[in-house]
Amino acid sequence: MTENVHVISAAMVPFGKHRSSSYVGLAVPPLIDALRSAGIRKSDVDAVYVGHSYGGMMTGQRICKEIGLGTVPTVNVDNACSGGATAVHEAWEAISQGLIDVAVVIGVEKLTQFGGGTLPLSPEDREVKQGIVMPAVYAMRATRYLHETDATPEDLALVSVKARKHGALNPFAQFRSEVTVEEVLAARPVADPLTLLMCCPTGDGAAVVVLASERAKARIGAGASMRVAASVLHSGEVAEGFRDMTRPAISAHSAHDAYEAAGIGPEDLDLIELHDAFSIAELVYYEAFGLAAPGRGIDLIRDGRTTFGGDVVVNPSGGLLAKGHPVGASGVAQIAEAFWQLTGTAGDRQVEDARWAMTHVTGGGTAGLDHGACTVHLFEAA
């Protein structure tokens, strides 16, 4: 890898229930905004990568044709929740190898098409055939974590409280009202010990980022940007039988490899956008990323060390719990948040003196794998 890669612009639409919008309708406005913000013409774009899970064939081509963007390679990426971040990884790889100079990455999803409830999973999966759904998986993870540590349901609630507090500052978040520990614990049960407010909402949304090589950035005259210091994509390890649900191995390995590539450690991070689809996930990811020893992620949330003024601000956007989780869009939206933070344009939720950011998203639970995919990015303020 010889080329430095920069994120030079970002845009998104507010996540929420956009029932009257299509995939094209969701994605076109932030696509136009991102191109304008980057100061580039359609003729500057060398490739387009589009992350989605349920958009159907040629989602990217359907979006791009609406603005007259054709002829360039357009690649559609399905990697479950990690699809958008995987699309960014593919764009980074092409630029860093010198194959292209400018790439547009779109993440988009419309989950209201399913009418509510849990998302459809592969009928070929033997655990799905037995009735497994993602809330149940994370409920089992939470139950085991509570059993093996001195964590309590109140600790799970604290994660949700923090997420909603951050989301209240984010105009793109699906939920913008704060909640209390008591409200989280009293919410409708979903899968014991998880209540409704410990689970991310489904919804619709789109986010777009533009990536450019060092030379293209200079040629375009782009303004503030962030450098991609590491881009890591792993698929899950095949392991039948017992697996430790409190240690997400794929996330630990991905974070380790990203730190190695960037030459930094967890202590250098100023902010993290991580995959908090359920509140328990944030606690185990603290530990997987080296922010806390095994079983001690609860200390960080109890002591306020992962909010503003703490050691590292985790999910300043509100995370999936507050911002929402339109599957294919989430990974790109995380990177958009990192871009705004590292360029000092995040408004009321700005992390002071932010220099280093991590984004992390996993995708696809399937029998025999700890996760189907995990994408971790590290960014440095340019």
C-alpha positions as a printed NumPy array, in Angstrom:
array([[  0.   ,   0.   ,   0.   ],
       [  1.654,   3.232,  -1.137],
       [ -1.05 ,   5.87 ,  -1.379],
       [ -2.412,   7.894,   1.514],
       [ -6.205,   7.928,   1.453],
       [ -8.335,  10.742,   2.837],
       [-12.023,  11.187,   3.554],
       [-12.77 ,  14.613,   2.09 ],
       [-16.513,  14.981,   2.667],
       [-19.512,  13.352,   4.307],
       [-23.274,  13.744,   4.254],
       [-26.331,  11.873,   5.48 ],
       [-30.06 ,  12.144,   6.004],
       [-31.65 ,  11.914,   9.459],
       [-32.289,   8.279,  10.329],
       [-35.892,   7.37 ,  11.046],
       [-39.097,   6.006,   9.58 ],
       [-39.117,   7.28 ,   6.004],
       [-41.957,   5.078,   4.792],
       [-42.706,   7.115,   1.686],
       [-39.072,   7.122,   0.503],
       [-37.341,   4.593,  -1.731],
       [-33.7  ,   3.512,  -1.662],
       [-33.059,   6.026,  -4.423],
       [-34.993,   8.735,  -2.622],
       [-33.017,   8.197,   0.579],
       [-29.582,   8.167,  -1.058],
       [-29.716,  10.894,  -3.7  ],
       [-29.842,  13.952,  -1.363],
       [-26.732,  13.013,   0.681],
       [-24.974,  11.947,  -2.537],
       [-25.473,  15.415,  -4.   ],
       [-24.478,  17.066,  -0.707],
       [-21.289,  14.986,  -0.396],
       [-20.16 ,  15.763,  -3.957],
       [-20.82 ,  19.47 ,  -3.503],
       [-19.081,  19.536,  -0.127],
       [-16.037,  17.819,  -1.62 ],
       [-15.954,  20.324,  -4.464],
       [-15.845,  17.637,  -7.122],
       [-17.646,  17.087, -10.406],
       [-19.198,  13.821, -11.518],
       [-16.321,  13.481, -13.982],
       [-13.879,  13.36 , -11.034],
       [-15.427,  10.152,  -9.658],
       [-13.523,   6.977, -10.572],
       [-15.729,   4.416,  -8.789],
       [-18.822,   4.079,  -6.631],
       [-19.29 ,   1.526,  -3.849],
       [-22.702,   0.972,  -2.301],
       [-23.428,  -0.896,   0.93 ],
       [-26.926,  -2.296,   1.466],
       [-28.59 ,  -5.555,   2.455],
       [-32.173,  -5.399,   1.254],
       [-32.149,  -2.954,  -1.672],
       [-32.303,  -5.504,  -4.478],
       [-30.32 ,  -5.716,  -7.68 ],
       [-28.329,  -2.74 ,  -8.943],
       [-29.182,  -0.494,  -6.022],
       [-26.107,   1.634,  -6.66 ],
       [-26.788,   2.015, -10.364],
       [-30.383,   3.019,  -9.69 ],
       [-29.171,   5.733,  -7.318],
       [-26.357,   7.084,  -9.475],
       [-28.393,   7.352, -12.658],
       [-30.634,   9.903, -10.961],
       [-27.779,  12.418, -10.978],
       [-26.362,  11.346, -14.337],
       [-23.412,   9.501, -12.828],
       [-22.7  ,   6.598, -15.153],
       [-19.922,   4.664, -16.908],
       [-17.74 ,   4.385, -13.782],
       [-17.54 ,   1.025, -11.99 ],
       [-20.386,   0.738,  -9.484],
       [-20.064,  -2.059,  -6.95 ],
       [-22.887,  -3.204,  -4.677],
       [-21.737,  -4.661,  -1.352],
       [-23.794,  -6.922,   0.907],
       [-22.06 ,  -7.786,   4.175],
       [-25.056,  -7.527,   6.505],
       [-24.603,  -4.731,   9.08 ],
       [-20.99 ,  -4.389,   7.964],
       [-21.943,  -3.715,   4.325],
       [-21.451,   0.052,   4.351],
       [-18.11 ,  -0.148,   6.151],
       [-17.018,  -2.955,   3.831],
       [-17.811,  -0.687,   0.881],
       [-15.515,   1.944,   2.423],
       [-12.818,  -0.713,   2.848],
       [-13.103,  -1.652,  -0.83 ],
       [-12.809,   2.002,  -1.862],
       [ -9.817,   2.529,   0.43 ],
       [ -8.073,  -0.535,  -0.961],
       [ -8.514,   0.552,  -4.579],
       [ -7.181,   4.049,  -3.858],
       [ -4.333,   2.914,  -1.619],
       [ -3.133,   0.537,  -4.342],
       [ -3.117,   3.371,  -6.859],
       [ -5.889,   1.883,  -8.994],
       [ -8.189,   4.913,  -8.693],
       [ -8.045,   8.412,  -7.22 ],
       [-11.587,   9.304,  -6.122],
       [-14.344,   7.022,  -4.825],
       [-17.852,   7.713,  -3.609],
       [-19.258,   5.369,  -0.972],
       [-22.981,   5.177,  -0.294],
       [-24.636,   3.296,   2.552],
       [-28.413,   2.992,   2.34 ],
       [-31.224,   0.9  ,   3.793],
       [-34.998,   0.989,   4.097],
       [-36.097,  -1.338,   6.874],
       [-39.652,  -0.055,   7.185],
       [-40.373,  -2.204,   4.122],
       [-40.637,  -5.152,   6.524],
       [-43.365,  -3.604,   8.651],
       [-41.576,  -3.951,  12.003],
       [-40.264,  -6.809,  14.109],
       [-36.933,  -8.583,  13.799],
       [-35.111,  -8.585,  10.483],
       [-35.337, -11.598,   8.182],
       [-32.371, -13.971,   8.406],
       [-31.195, -16.738,   6.099],
       [-33.561, -19.726,   6.132],
       [-30.566, -21.951,   5.353],
       [-29.056, -21.3  ,   8.781],
       [-29.789, -24.161,  11.169],
       [-30.136, -21.839,  14.176],
       [-32.539, -19.613,  12.269],
       [-34.612, -22.703,  11.526],
       [-34.831, -23.239,  15.283],
       [-36.135, -19.699,  15.76 ],
       [-33.029, -17.684,  16.665],
       [-33.266, -13.914,  16.195],
       [-30.67 , -11.24 ,  16.947],
       [-32.301,  -9.921,  20.168],
       [-32.157, -13.475,  21.542],
       [-28.473, -13.813,  20.654],
       [-27.594, -10.631,  22.51 ],
       [-29.866, -11.539,  25.41 ],
       [-27.881, -14.75 ,  25.824],
       [-24.676, -12.741,  25.645],
       [-25.987, -10.357,  28.31 ],
       [-27.136, -13.193,  30.558],
       [-23.728, -14.815,  30.416],
       [-21.958, -11.513,  31.054],
       [-24.116, -10.796,  34.1  ],
       [-23.394, -14.314,  35.357],
       [-19.615, -14.092,  34.965],
       [-19.106, -10.546,  36.254],
       [-20.608,  -8.297,  38.889],
       [-22.513,  -6.412,  36.206],
       [-26.207,  -5.727,  36.768],
       [-29.147,  -4.777,  34.536],
       [-28.555,  -1.213,  35.744],
       [-25.191,  -1.258,  33.945],
       [-26.925,  -2.25 ,  30.723],
       [-29.328,   0.616,  31.274],
       [-26.466,   3.078,  31.745],
       [-25.279,   2.321,  28.204],
       [-28.707,   3.243,  26.851],
       [-28.868,   6.379,  28.985],
       [-25.514,   7.546,  27.618],
       [-26.531,   6.765,  24.041],
       [-29.729,   8.766,  24.311],
       [-27.917,  11.669,  25.979],
       [-25.495,  11.817,  23.06 ],
       [-28.27 ,  11.311,  20.506],
       [-30.138,  14.301,  21.909],
       [-27.274,  16.43 ,  20.526],
       [-27.358,  14.873,  17.048],
       [-29.805,  16.239,  14.454],
       [-29.391,  13.025,  12.419],
       [-30.428,  10.7  ,  15.264],
       [-33.693,   8.761,  15.179],
       [-34.211,   9.279,  18.932],
       [-33.401,  12.708,  20.346],
       [-34.883,  12.503,  23.839],
       [-32.972,  11.558,  26.97 ],
       [-34.04 ,   8.681,  29.218],
       [-33.319,   7.619,  32.788],
       [-32.072,   4.301,  34.142],
       [-35.505,   3.743,  35.65 ],
       [-37.216,   4.312,  32.294],
       [-34.866,   1.896,  30.54 ],
       [-35.417,  -0.84 ,  33.109],
       [-39.187,  -0.322,  33.091],
       [-39.49 ,  -0.445,  29.293],
       [-41.213,  -3.36 ,  27.592],
       [-39.243,  -6.613,  27.901],
       [-37.831,  -7.892,  24.595],
       [-35.559, -10.794,  25.549],
       [-34.521, -11.105,  29.176],
       [-32.583,  -9.171,  30.448],
       [-32.941,  -6.747,  27.523],
       [-35.749,  -4.208,  27.453],
       [-36.915,  -2.22 ,  24.461],
       [-34.634,   0.736,  25.271],
       [-31.607,  -1.59 ,  25.366],
       [-32.228,  -2.514,  21.703],
       [-31.493,  -0.375,  18.655],
       [-34.466,   0.76 ,  16.574],
       [-34.974,  -0.287,  12.984],
       [-35.496,   2.443,  10.456],
       [-34.392,   3.954,   7.182],
       [-31.462,   6.125,   6.2  ],
       [-28.524,   6.867,   3.952],
       [-25.016,   8.256,   4.348],
       [-22.293,   9.121,   1.833],
       [-18.551,   9.722,   2.123],
       [-16.012,  10.684,  -0.545],
       [-12.506,   9.217,  -0.441],
       [ -9.526,  10.567,  -2.365],
       [ -5.84 ,   9.934,  -2.816],
       [ -3.288,  12.482,  -1.63 ],
       [ -2.73 ,  13.748,  -5.161],
       [ -6.441,  13.977,  -5.94 ],
       [ -7.04 ,  15.837,  -2.68 ],
       [ -4.419,  18.386,  -3.691],
       [ -5.728,  18.635,  -7.262],
       [ -9.309,  19.166,  -6.114],
       [ -8.261,  21.66 ,  -3.475],
       [-10.268,  19.849,  -0.821],
       [-10.55 ,  21.49 ,   2.563],
       [-10.485,  19.787,   5.947],
       [-10.145,  16.018,   5.784],
       [ -9.142,  12.956,   7.759],
       [ -6.584,  10.325,   6.812],
       [ -7.489,   6.643,   6.756],
       [ -4.798,   5.27 ,   9.062],
       [ -6.068,   1.67 ,   8.952],
       [ -8.827,  -0.286,   7.25 ],
       [ -9.346,  -3.866,   8.379],
       [-11.95 ,  -6.366,   7.212],
       [-12.212,  -9.856,   8.701],
       [-14.671, -12.689,   8.337],
       [-15.568, -14.851,  11.287],
       [-13.611, -17.838,  12.502],
       [-15.287, -21.182,  11.885],
       [-15.858, -22.785,  15.285],
       [-18.541, -25.332,  16.001],
       [-19.778, -26.052,  19.497],
       [-18.925, -23.881,  22.495],
       [-17.99 , -20.25 ,  22.002],
       [-17.41 , -17.567,  24.611],
       [-20.243, -15.133,  23.988],
       [-18.657, -12.516,  26.251],
       [-15.578, -12.198,  24.036],
       [-16.257, -11.231,  20.409],
       [-13.071, -12.653,  18.919],
       [-13.559, -11.174,  15.448],
       [-13.803,  -7.644,  16.884],
       [-10.773,  -8.144,  19.14 ],
       [ -8.67 ,  -9.429,  16.248],
       [ -9.833,  -6.685,  13.889],
       [ -9.061,  -3.951,  16.416],
       [ -5.644,  -5.461,  17.134],
       [ -4.756,  -5.533,  13.44 ],
       [ -5.973,  -1.96 ,  12.982],
       [ -3.849,  -0.728,  15.89 ],
       [ -0.83 ,  -2.507,  14.391],
       [ -1.425,  -0.978,  10.964],
       [ -1.846,   2.553,  12.331],
       [  0.929,   2.318,  14.915],
       [ -1.279,   3.415,  17.803],
       [ -3.024,   1.82 ,  20.779],
       [ -6.43 ,   2.14 ,  22.423],
       [ -5.057,   4.767,  24.777],
       [ -4.584,   7.114,  21.785],
       [ -8.228,   7.14 ,  20.737],
       [-10.319,  10.251,  21.287],
       [-13.596,   8.792,  20.073],
       [-15.082,   5.505,  18.928],
       [-18.2  ,   4.816,  16.915],
       [-18.953,   1.162,  17.678],
       [-21.679,  -1.344,  16.874],
       [-23.99 ,  -1.003,  19.897],
       [-26.967,  -2.799,  18.37 ],
       [-27.834,  -3.881,  21.927],
       [-26.548,  -2.311,  25.136],
       [-24.536,  -5.376,  26.175],
       [-22.522,  -5.093,  22.962],
       [-20.906,  -1.844,  24.04 ],
       [-19.622,  -3.355,  27.283],
       [-18.021,  -6.374,  25.617],
       [-16.517,  -4.189,  22.895],
       [-14.829,  -2.005,  25.523],
       [-12.977,  -5.139,  26.519],
       [-12.376,  -6.419,  22.989],
       [-10.761,  -3.102,  22.034],
       [ -8.404,  -3.085,  25.023],
       [-10.13 ,  -0.226,  26.824],
       [-10.798,  -2.447,  29.844],
       [ -9.747,  -5.815,  31.204],
       [-12.092,  -8.791,  30.68 ],
       [-15.183,  -8.385,  32.827],
       [-14.371,  -4.766,  33.708],
       [-16.086,  -2.869,  30.899],
       [-18.695,  -1.959,  33.49 ],
       [-16.161,   0.262,  35.269],
       [-15.971,   2.55 ,  32.243],
       [-19.72 ,   3.084,  31.993],
       [-20.196,   3.4  ,  35.758],
       [-17.442,   6.013,  36.079],
       [-18.493,   8.086,  33.05 ],
       [-15.233,   7.422,  31.253],
       [-16.84 ,   6.898,  27.827],
       [-18.782,  10.132,  27.57 ],
       [-17.744,  13.751,  27.054],
       [-14.936,  14.673,  29.425],
       [-13.973,  11.025,  29.939],
       [-11.096,   8.898,  28.663],
       [-12.632,   8.303,  25.227],
       [-16.03 ,   9.344,  23.919],
       [-17.87 ,   6.26 ,  22.702],
       [-20.642,   6.869,  20.166],
       [-20.837,  10.667,  20.334],
       [-23.459,  10.366,  17.589],
       [-25.746,   8.421,  19.93 ],
       [-24.702,   5.147,  18.355],
       [-27.113,   2.608,  16.958],
       [-29.17 ,   2.743,  20.16 ],
       [-30.145,   6.372,  19.577],
       [-29.14 ,   7.234,  16.027],
       [-30.79 ,   4.098,  14.646],
       [-29.568,   1.159,  12.594],
       [-30.575,   1.095,   8.919],
       [-28.263,  -1.828,   8.295],
       [-26.377,  -0.915,   5.11 ],
       [-26.117,   2.753,   6.062],
       [-24.744,   2.372,   9.589],
       [-21.06 ,   1.809,   8.798],
       [-20.907,   4.806,   6.453],
       [-22.766,   6.972,   8.974],
       [-20.169,   6.058,  11.613],
       [-17.436,   7.296,   9.281],
       [-19.392,  10.459,   8.564],
       [-19.491,  11.104,  12.316],
       [-15.755,  10.507,  12.588],
       [-15.199,  12.959,   9.723],
       [-17.224,  15.69 ,  11.394],
       [-15.478,  15.094,  14.721],
       [-11.936,  15.118,  13.305],
       [-12.613,  18.201,  11.183],
       [-14.123,  20.069,  14.142],
       [-17.573,  20.412,  12.581],
       [-19.677,  18.194,  14.877],
       [-21.496,  21.079,  16.552],
       [-22.93 ,  20.535,  20.031],
       [-21.503,  17.005,  20.242],
       [-17.949,  17.982,  19.294],
       [-15.242,  15.989,  21.089],
       [-12.635,  18.463,  22.244],
       [ -9.255,  18.314,  20.44 ],
       [-10.21 ,  15.11 ,  18.633],
       [ -7.303,  13.653,  16.666],
       [ -7.853,   9.879,  16.49 ],
       [-11.116,   8.051,  15.803],
       [-12.112,   4.408,  15.454],
       [-15.201,   3.056,  13.729],
       [-16.332,  -0.54 ,  14.168],
       [-19.217,  -2.535,  12.776],
       [-19.911,  -6.245,  12.663],
       [-22.347,  -8.025,  10.427],
       [-24.225, -11.244,  10.127],
       [-24.591, -13.846,  12.81 ],
       [-24.678, -17.357,  11.399],
       [-24.228, -20.798,  12.927],
       [-20.568, -21.777,  13.079],
       [-19.183, -18.22 ,  12.913],
       [-18.687, -15.709,  15.715],
       [-19.792, -13.076,  13.167],
       [-19.948, -13.023,   9.409],
       [-17.846,  -9.883,   9.011],
       [-16.181,  -7.122,  10.997],
       [-14.811,  -3.868,   9.655],
       [-12.624,  -1.55 ,  11.742],
       [-11.268,   1.782,  10.559],
       [ -8.854,   4.147,  12.26 ],
       [ -8.731,   7.789,  11.216],
       [ -6.343,  10.635,  11.966],
       [ -7.186,  14.308,  11.67 ],
       [ -5.318,  15.653,   8.662]])
